[in-house]
């Protein structure tokens, strides 16, 4: 092996290591909220071919695509955006969530019970406008109203992260001028391995 070839190979190796570190550095810092069946982040990111079928078929319009702000690895992968709609797990379809069925690679997998839980709603009491809209919006009876505090209370064992409460929450449109779209109730992904609470 000539010295020039060795130096070129070493430079390429250093470049690849640096690129890998950059990709890790630009990955999303917070866990991302994924569609049903997207509970295994490594499988989703590794298997997703960015075909956009899941977003296109979503009847509730709650699936969006990741951007570079979500990290290079997550760009164009499916995310949930409950400001656009909410997930009812395609309750009107006996075959289950359409996003899972149209995924050609298994990036979204129907592996119960994980596929039936997206995340859990979390209340930011400072943003709540005490409107009560979230409680009747929840089809799973995961929210109760506390008369003493005039705030909703999330039942984490009943909440599946469908996002109906976040979708109807008007808090981001009342009195906030910082450009934030965060709502008083926001669904956060489950942080423990395998989707367990």
PDB file of C-alpha atoms in Angstrom:
ATOM      1  CA  UNK A   1       0.000   0.000   0.000  1.00  0.00           C
ATOM      2  CA  UNK A   2       1.356   3.362  -0.969  1.00  0.00           C
ATOM      3  CA  UNK A   3       1.607   6.185   1.508  1.00  0.00           C
ATOM      4  CA  UNK A   4      -0.863   8.302  -0.494  1.00  0.00           C
ATOM      5  CA  UNK A   5      -3.528   5.543  -0.369  1.00  0.00           C
ATOM      6  CA  UNK A   6      -2.967   5.089   3.351  1.00  0.00           C
ATOM      7  CA  UNK A   7      -3.368   8.842   4.023  1.00  0.00           C
ATOM      8  CA  UNK A   8      -6.498   8.997   1.861  1.00  0.00           C
ATOM      9  CA  UNK A   9      -8.014   6.000   3.684  1.00  0.00           C
ATOM     10  CA  UNK A  10      -7.198   7.526   7.065  1.00  0.00           C
ATOM     11  CA  UNK A  11      -8.774  10.849   6.037  1.00  0.00           C
ATOM     12  CA  UNK A  12     -11.938   9.091   4.868  1.00  0.00           C
ATOM     13  CA  UNK A  13     -12.128   7.131   8.148  1.00  0.00           C
ATOM     14  CA  UNK A  14     -11.735  10.317  10.207  1.00  0.00           C
ATOM     15  CA  UNK A  15     -14.390  12.018   8.064  1.00  0.00           C
ATOM     16  CA  UNK A  16     -16.855   9.168   8.602  1.00  0.00           C
ATOM     17  CA  UNK A  17     -16.295   9.213  12.362  1.00  0.00           C
ATOM     18  CA  UNK A  18     -16.814  12.986  12.402  1.00  0.00           C
ATOM     19  CA  UNK A  19     -19.980  12.634  10.310  1.00  0.00           C
ATOM     20  CA  UNK A  20     -21.327   9.987  12.671  1.00  0.00           C
ATOM     21  CA  UNK A  21     -20.696  12.248  15.643  1.00  0.00           C
ATOM     22  CA  UNK A  22     -22.380  15.134  13.860  1.00  0.00           C
ATOM     23  CA  UNK A  23     -25.433  13.020  13.083  1.00  0.00           C
ATOM     24  CA  UNK A  24     -25.685  11.948  16.724  1.00  0.00           C
ATOM     25  CA  UNK A  25     -25.196  15.537  17.831  1.00  0.00           C
ATOM     26  CA  UNK A  26     -27.996  16.752  15.589  1.00  0.00           C
ATOM     27  CA  UNK A  27     -30.487  14.044  16.556  1.00  0.00           C
ATOM     28  CA  UNK A  28     -33.523  15.275  18.459  1.00  0.00           C
ATOM     29  CA  UNK A  29     -32.726  15.955  22.101  1.00  0.00           C
ATOM     30  CA  UNK A  30     -36.206  15.076  23.328  1.00  0.00           C
ATOM     31  CA  UNK A  31     -38.026  11.860  22.426  1.00  0.00           C
ATOM     32  CA  UNK A  32     -40.322  12.317  19.442  1.00  0.00           C
ATOM     33  CA  UNK A  33     -44.015  11.465  19.388  1.00  0.00           C
ATOM     34  CA  UNK A  34     -44.552   8.725  16.839  1.00  0.00           C
ATOM     35  CA  UNK A  35     -47.686   7.234  15.224  1.00  0.00           C
ATOM     36  CA  UNK A  36     -49.205   3.977  16.497  1.00  0.00           C
ATOM     37  CA  UNK A  37     -46.735   1.134  16.151  1.00  0.00           C
ATOM     38  CA  UNK A  38     -43.738   3.486  16.186  1.00  0.00           C
ATOM     39  CA  UNK A  39     -42.812   2.671  19.783  1.00  0.00           C
ATOM     40  CA  UNK A  40     -39.385   1.245  18.873  1.00  0.00           C
ATOM     41  CA  UNK A  41     -37.374   4.307  17.850  1.00  0.00           C
ATOM     42  CA  UNK A  42     -34.368   2.383  16.519  1.00  0.00           C
ATOM     43  CA  UNK A  43     -36.545   0.163  14.325  1.00  0.00           C
ATOM     44  CA  UNK A  44     -38.550   3.120  13.053  1.00  0.00           C
ATOM     45  CA  UNK A  45     -35.559   5.262  12.126  1.00  0.00           C
ATOM     46  CA  UNK A  46     -33.641   2.313  10.686  1.00  0.00           C
ATOM     47  CA  UNK A  47     -36.542   0.864   8.669  1.00  0.00           C
ATOM     48  CA  UNK A  48     -38.449   3.956   7.535  1.00  0.00           C
ATOM     49  CA  UNK A  49     -37.883   4.671   3.838  1.00  0.00           C
ATOM     50  CA  UNK A  50     -39.562   8.099   4.073  1.00  0.00           C
ATOM     51  CA  UNK A  51     -42.299   7.036   1.632  1.00  0.00           C
ATOM     52  CA  UNK A  52     -44.949   9.309   3.226  1.00  0.00           C
ATOM     53  CA  UNK A  53     -47.669   6.645   2.991  1.00  0.00           C
ATOM     54  CA  UNK A  54     -48.557   6.857   6.678  1.00  0.00           C
ATOM     55  CA  UNK A  55     -49.074  10.623   6.550  1.00  0.00           C
ATOM     56  CA  UNK A  56     -51.033  10.439   3.306  1.00  0.00           C
ATOM     57  CA  UNK A  57     -53.497   7.844   4.583  1.00  0.00           C
ATOM     58  CA  UNK A  58     -54.140   9.314   8.040  1.00  0.00           C
ATOM     59  CA  UNK A  59     -57.877  10.144   8.194  1.00  0.00           C
ATOM     60  CA  UNK A  60     -57.403  12.557  11.122  1.00  0.00           C
ATOM     61  CA  UNK A  61     -54.490  14.455   9.551  1.00  0.00           C
ATOM     62  CA  UNK A  62     -52.385  14.181  12.708  1.00  0.00           C
ATOM     63  CA  UNK A  63     -49.259  12.678  11.120  1.00  0.00           C
ATOM     64  CA  UNK A  64     -46.586  15.133  10.021  1.00  0.00           C
ATOM     65  CA  UNK A  65     -43.049  14.598   8.781  1.00  0.00           C
ATOM     66  CA  UNK A  66     -39.923  15.346  10.749  1.00  0.00           C
ATOM     67  CA  UNK A  67     -37.666  18.192   9.679  1.00  0.00           C
ATOM     68  CA  UNK A  68     -33.937  18.813  10.040  1.00  0.00           C
ATOM     69  CA  UNK A  69     -34.746  20.560  13.320  1.00  0.00           C
ATOM     70  CA  UNK A  70     -35.733  17.121  14.626  1.00  0.00           C
ATOM     71  CA  UNK A  71     -32.285  15.779  13.689  1.00  0.00           C
ATOM     72  CA  UNK A  72     -30.892  14.437  10.430  1.00  0.00           C
ATOM     73  CA  UNK A  73     -31.927  10.885  11.194  1.00  0.00           C
ATOM     74  CA  UNK A  74     -35.501  11.952  11.890  1.00  0.00           C
ATOM     75  CA  UNK A  75     -35.994  14.139   8.819  1.00  0.00           C
ATOM     76  CA  UNK A  76     -38.982  12.956   6.775  1.00  0.00           C
ATOM     77  CA  UNK A  77     -39.911  10.281   9.336  1.00  0.00           C
ATOM     78  CA  UNK A  78     -43.477  10.278  10.721  1.00  0.00           C
ATOM     79  CA  UNK A  79     -44.271  12.377  13.794  1.00  0.00           C
ATOM     80  CA  UNK A  80     -47.567  13.226  15.430  1.00  0.00           C
ATOM     81  CA  UNK A  81     -48.741  16.831  15.453  1.00  0.00           C
ATOM     82  CA  UNK A  82     -51.862  17.199  17.566  1.00  0.00           C
ATOM     83  CA  UNK A  83     -52.357  20.817  16.550  1.00  0.00           C
ATOM     84  CA  UNK A  84     -53.512  19.396  13.179  1.00  0.00           C
ATOM     85  CA  UNK A  85     -55.732  16.552  14.397  1.00  0.00           C
ATOM     86  CA  UNK A  86     -55.778  13.638  16.820  1.00  0.00           C
ATOM     87  CA  UNK A  87     -55.375   9.870  16.572  1.00  0.00           C
ATOM     88  CA  UNK A  88     -58.417   7.639  17.019  1.00  0.00           C
ATOM     89  CA  UNK A  89     -56.409   4.538  16.011  1.00  0.00           C
ATOM     90  CA  UNK A  90     -58.716   4.338  12.962  1.00  0.00           C
ATOM     91  CA  UNK A  91     -61.547   3.188  15.233  1.00  0.00           C
ATOM     92  CA  UNK A  92     -63.938   3.051  12.263  1.00  0.00           C
ATOM     93  CA  UNK A  93     -61.705   0.483  10.539  1.00  0.00           C
ATOM     94  CA  UNK A  94     -61.916  -3.079  11.939  1.00  0.00           C
ATOM     95  CA  UNK A  95     -58.435  -3.823  10.567  1.00  0.00           C
ATOM     96  CA  UNK A  96     -56.871  -1.194  12.854  1.00  0.00           C
ATOM     97  CA  UNK A  97     -54.598   1.795  12.248  1.00  0.00           C
ATOM     98  CA  UNK A  98     -54.133   2.473   8.540  1.00  0.00           C
ATOM     99  CA  UNK A  99     -50.665   3.929   9.071  1.00  0.00           C
ATOM    100  CA  UNK A 100     -49.417   0.568  10.339  1.00  0.00           C
ATOM    101  CA  UNK A 101     -51.063  -1.344   7.496  1.00  0.00           C
ATOM    102  CA  UNK A 102     -49.596   0.782   4.689  1.00  0.00           C
ATOM    103  CA  UNK A 103     -46.039   0.833   6.077  1.00  0.00           C
ATOM    104  CA  UNK A 104     -44.035  -1.229   3.550  1.00  0.00           C
ATOM    105  CA  UNK A 105     -41.039  -1.933   5.784  1.00  0.00           C
ATOM    106  CA  UNK A 106     -42.441  -2.609   9.244  1.00  0.00           C
ATOM    107  CA  UNK A 107     -41.134   0.674  10.647  1.00  0.00           C
ATOM    108  CA  UNK A 108     -44.609   0.998  12.181  1.00  0.00           C
ATOM    109  CA  UNK A 109     -45.483  -2.364  13.698  1.00  0.00           C
ATOM    110  CA  UNK A 110     -48.729  -3.701  15.127  1.00  0.00           C
ATOM    111  CA  UNK A 111     -47.369  -5.326  18.258  1.00  0.00           C
ATOM    112  CA  UNK A 112     -49.890  -4.976  21.039  1.00  0.00           C
ATOM    113  CA  UNK A 113     -50.032  -3.620  23.642  1.00  0.00           C
ATOM    114  CA  UNK A 114     -47.380  -1.105  22.585  1.00  0.00           C
ATOM    115  CA  UNK A 115     -49.158  -0.094  19.357  1.00  0.00           C
ATOM    116  CA  UNK A 116     -52.246   0.850  21.373  1.00  0.00           C
ATOM    117  CA  UNK A 117     -50.374   3.469  23.415  1.00  0.00           C
ATOM    118  CA  UNK A 118     -48.734   6.527  21.855  1.00  0.00           C
ATOM    119  CA  UNK A 119     -47.830   8.458  24.972  1.00  0.00           C
ATOM    120  CA  UNK A 120     -49.449  10.224  27.894  1.00  0.00           C
ATOM    121  CA  UNK A 121     -50.923  13.713  28.256  1.00  0.00           C
ATOM    122  CA  UNK A 122     -49.110  16.043  30.632  1.00  0.00           C
ATOM    123  CA  UNK A 123     -50.658  19.217  32.049  1.00  0.00           C
ATOM    124  CA  UNK A 124     -48.824  22.529  32.248  1.00  0.00           C
ATOM    125  CA  UNK A 125     -51.077  24.298  34.753  1.00  0.00           C
ATOM    126  CA  UNK A 126     -49.480  27.687  33.997  1.00  0.00           C
ATOM    127  CA  UNK A 127     -50.828  27.530  30.433  1.00  0.00           C
ATOM    128  CA  UNK A 128     -54.297  26.224  31.277  1.00  0.00           C
ATOM    129  CA  UNK A 129     -57.158  28.655  30.636  1.00  0.00           C
ATOM    130  CA  UNK A 130     -59.660  26.573  32.673  1.00  0.00           C
ATOM    131  CA  UNK A 131     -62.005  26.064  29.737  1.00  0.00           C
ATOM    132  CA  UNK A 132     -62.966  22.399  30.460  1.00  0.00           C
ATOM    133  CA  UNK A 133     -62.936  21.505  26.723  1.00  0.00           C
ATOM    134  CA  UNK A 134     -60.400  18.714  27.174  1.00  0.00           C
ATOM    135  CA  UNK A 135     -62.460  16.547  29.545  1.00  0.00           C
ATOM    136  CA  UNK A 136     -65.399  15.792  27.228  1.00  0.00           C
ATOM    137  CA  UNK A 137     -62.997  15.450  24.264  1.00  0.00           C
ATOM    138  CA  UNK A 138     -61.339  12.410  25.859  1.00  0.00           C
ATOM    139  CA  UNK A 139     -63.009   9.226  24.615  1.00  0.00           C
ATOM    140  CA  UNK A 140     -60.999   7.101  27.068  1.00  0.00           C
ATOM    141  CA  UNK A 141     -62.096   8.858  30.290  1.00  0.00           C
ATOM    142  CA  UNK A 142     -58.468   9.598  31.088  1.00  0.00           C
ATOM    143  CA  UNK A 143     -59.257  13.167  32.188  1.00  0.00           C
ATOM    144  CA  UNK A 144     -61.221  14.333  35.205  1.00  0.00           C
ATOM    145  CA  UNK A 145     -62.021  17.875  36.285  1.00  0.00           C
ATOM    146  CA  UNK A 146     -60.818  19.065  39.689  1.00  0.00           C
ATOM    147  CA  UNK A 147     -63.374  21.591  40.905  1.00  0.00           C
ATOM    148  CA  UNK A 148     -61.065  22.889  43.616  1.00  0.00           C
ATOM    149  CA  UNK A 149     -58.240  23.847  41.275  1.00  0.00           C
ATOM    150  CA  UNK A 150     -60.369  24.287  38.125  1.00  0.00           C
ATOM    151  CA  UNK A 151     -57.825  22.141  36.281  1.00  0.00           C
ATOM    152  CA  UNK A 152     -57.984  18.834  34.427  1.00  0.00           C
ATOM    153  CA  UNK A 153     -56.343  15.823  36.052  1.00  0.00           C
ATOM    154  CA  UNK A 154     -54.753  13.182  33.815  1.00  0.00           C
ATOM    155  CA  UNK A 155     -55.205   9.522  34.708  1.00  0.00           C
ATOM    156  CA  UNK A 156     -51.945   8.090  33.322  1.00  0.00           C
ATOM    157  CA  UNK A 157     -53.160   4.481  33.361  1.00  0.00           C
ATOM    158  CA  UNK A 158     -56.156   5.338  31.160  1.00  0.00           C
ATOM    159  CA  UNK A 159     -54.415   7.803  28.819  1.00  0.00           C
ATOM    160  CA  UNK A 160     -53.175   6.313  25.567  1.00  0.00           C
ATOM    161  CA  UNK A 161     -51.853   9.569  24.109  1.00  0.00           C
ATOM    162  CA  UNK A 162     -54.482   9.943  21.378  1.00  0.00           C
ATOM    163  CA  UNK A 163     -54.071  13.728  21.486  1.00  0.00           C
ATOM    164  CA  UNK A 164     -57.768  14.681  21.464  1.00  0.00           C
ATOM    165  CA  UNK A 165     -57.254  16.823  24.566  1.00  0.00           C
ATOM    166  CA  UNK A 166     -54.271  18.613  23.038  1.00  0.00           C
ATOM    167  CA  UNK A 167     -56.135  19.125  19.771  1.00  0.00           C
ATOM    168  CA  UNK A 168     -59.092  20.915  21.426  1.00  0.00           C
ATOM    169  CA  UNK A 169     -56.984  22.869  23.929  1.00  0.00           C
ATOM    170  CA  UNK A 170     -57.203  26.587  23.044  1.00  0.00           C
ATOM    171  CA  UNK A 171     -54.498  27.769  25.451  1.00  0.00           C
ATOM    172  CA  UNK A 172     -51.894  28.583  22.787  1.00  0.00           C
ATOM    173  CA  UNK A 173     -54.270  31.108  21.219  1.00  0.00           C
ATOM    174  CA  UNK A 174     -55.009  33.061  24.404  1.00  0.00           C
ATOM    175  CA  UNK A 175     -52.663  35.778  25.548  1.00  0.00           C
ATOM    176  CA  UNK A 176     -49.353  34.313  24.414  1.00  0.00           C
ATOM    177  CA  UNK A 177     -47.262  36.409  22.095  1.00  0.00           C
ATOM    178  CA  UNK A 178     -44.000  34.502  22.137  1.00  0.00           C
ATOM    179  CA  UNK A 179     -44.901  32.400  19.101  1.00  0.00           C
ATOM    180  CA  UNK A 180     -45.147  29.208  21.132  1.00  0.00           C
ATOM    181  CA  UNK A 181     -47.646  26.600  19.988  1.00  0.00           C
ATOM    182  CA  UNK A 182     -47.340  24.555  23.209  1.00  0.00           C
ATOM    183  CA  UNK A 183     -50.692  23.863  24.752  1.00  0.00           C
ATOM    184  CA  UNK A 184     -51.665  23.347  28.381  1.00  0.00           C
ATOM    185  CA  UNK A 185     -52.193  19.655  27.683  1.00  0.00           C
ATOM    186  CA  UNK A 186     -49.477  18.089  25.570  1.00  0.00           C
ATOM    187  CA  UNK A 187     -48.923  14.428  24.821  1.00  0.00           C
ATOM    188  CA  UNK A 188     -45.424  13.229  25.576  1.00  0.00           C
ATOM    189  CA  UNK A 189     -43.962   9.924  24.377  1.00  0.00           C
ATOM    190  CA  UNK A 190     -43.470   7.132  26.846  1.00  0.00           C
ATOM    191  CA  UNK A 191     -39.888   7.138  27.991  1.00  0.00           C
ATOM    192  CA  UNK A 192     -39.449   3.610  29.275  1.00  0.00           C
ATOM    193  CA  UNK A 193     -38.251   0.810  27.038  1.00  0.00           C
ATOM    194  CA  UNK A 194     -40.827  -1.100  25.036  1.00  0.00           C
ATOM    195  CA  UNK A 195     -43.587   1.433  25.571  1.00  0.00           C
ATOM    196  CA  UNK A 196     -44.241   0.412  29.166  1.00  0.00           C
ATOM    197  CA  UNK A 197     -45.341   3.071  31.608  1.00  0.00           C
TER     198      UNK A 197
END
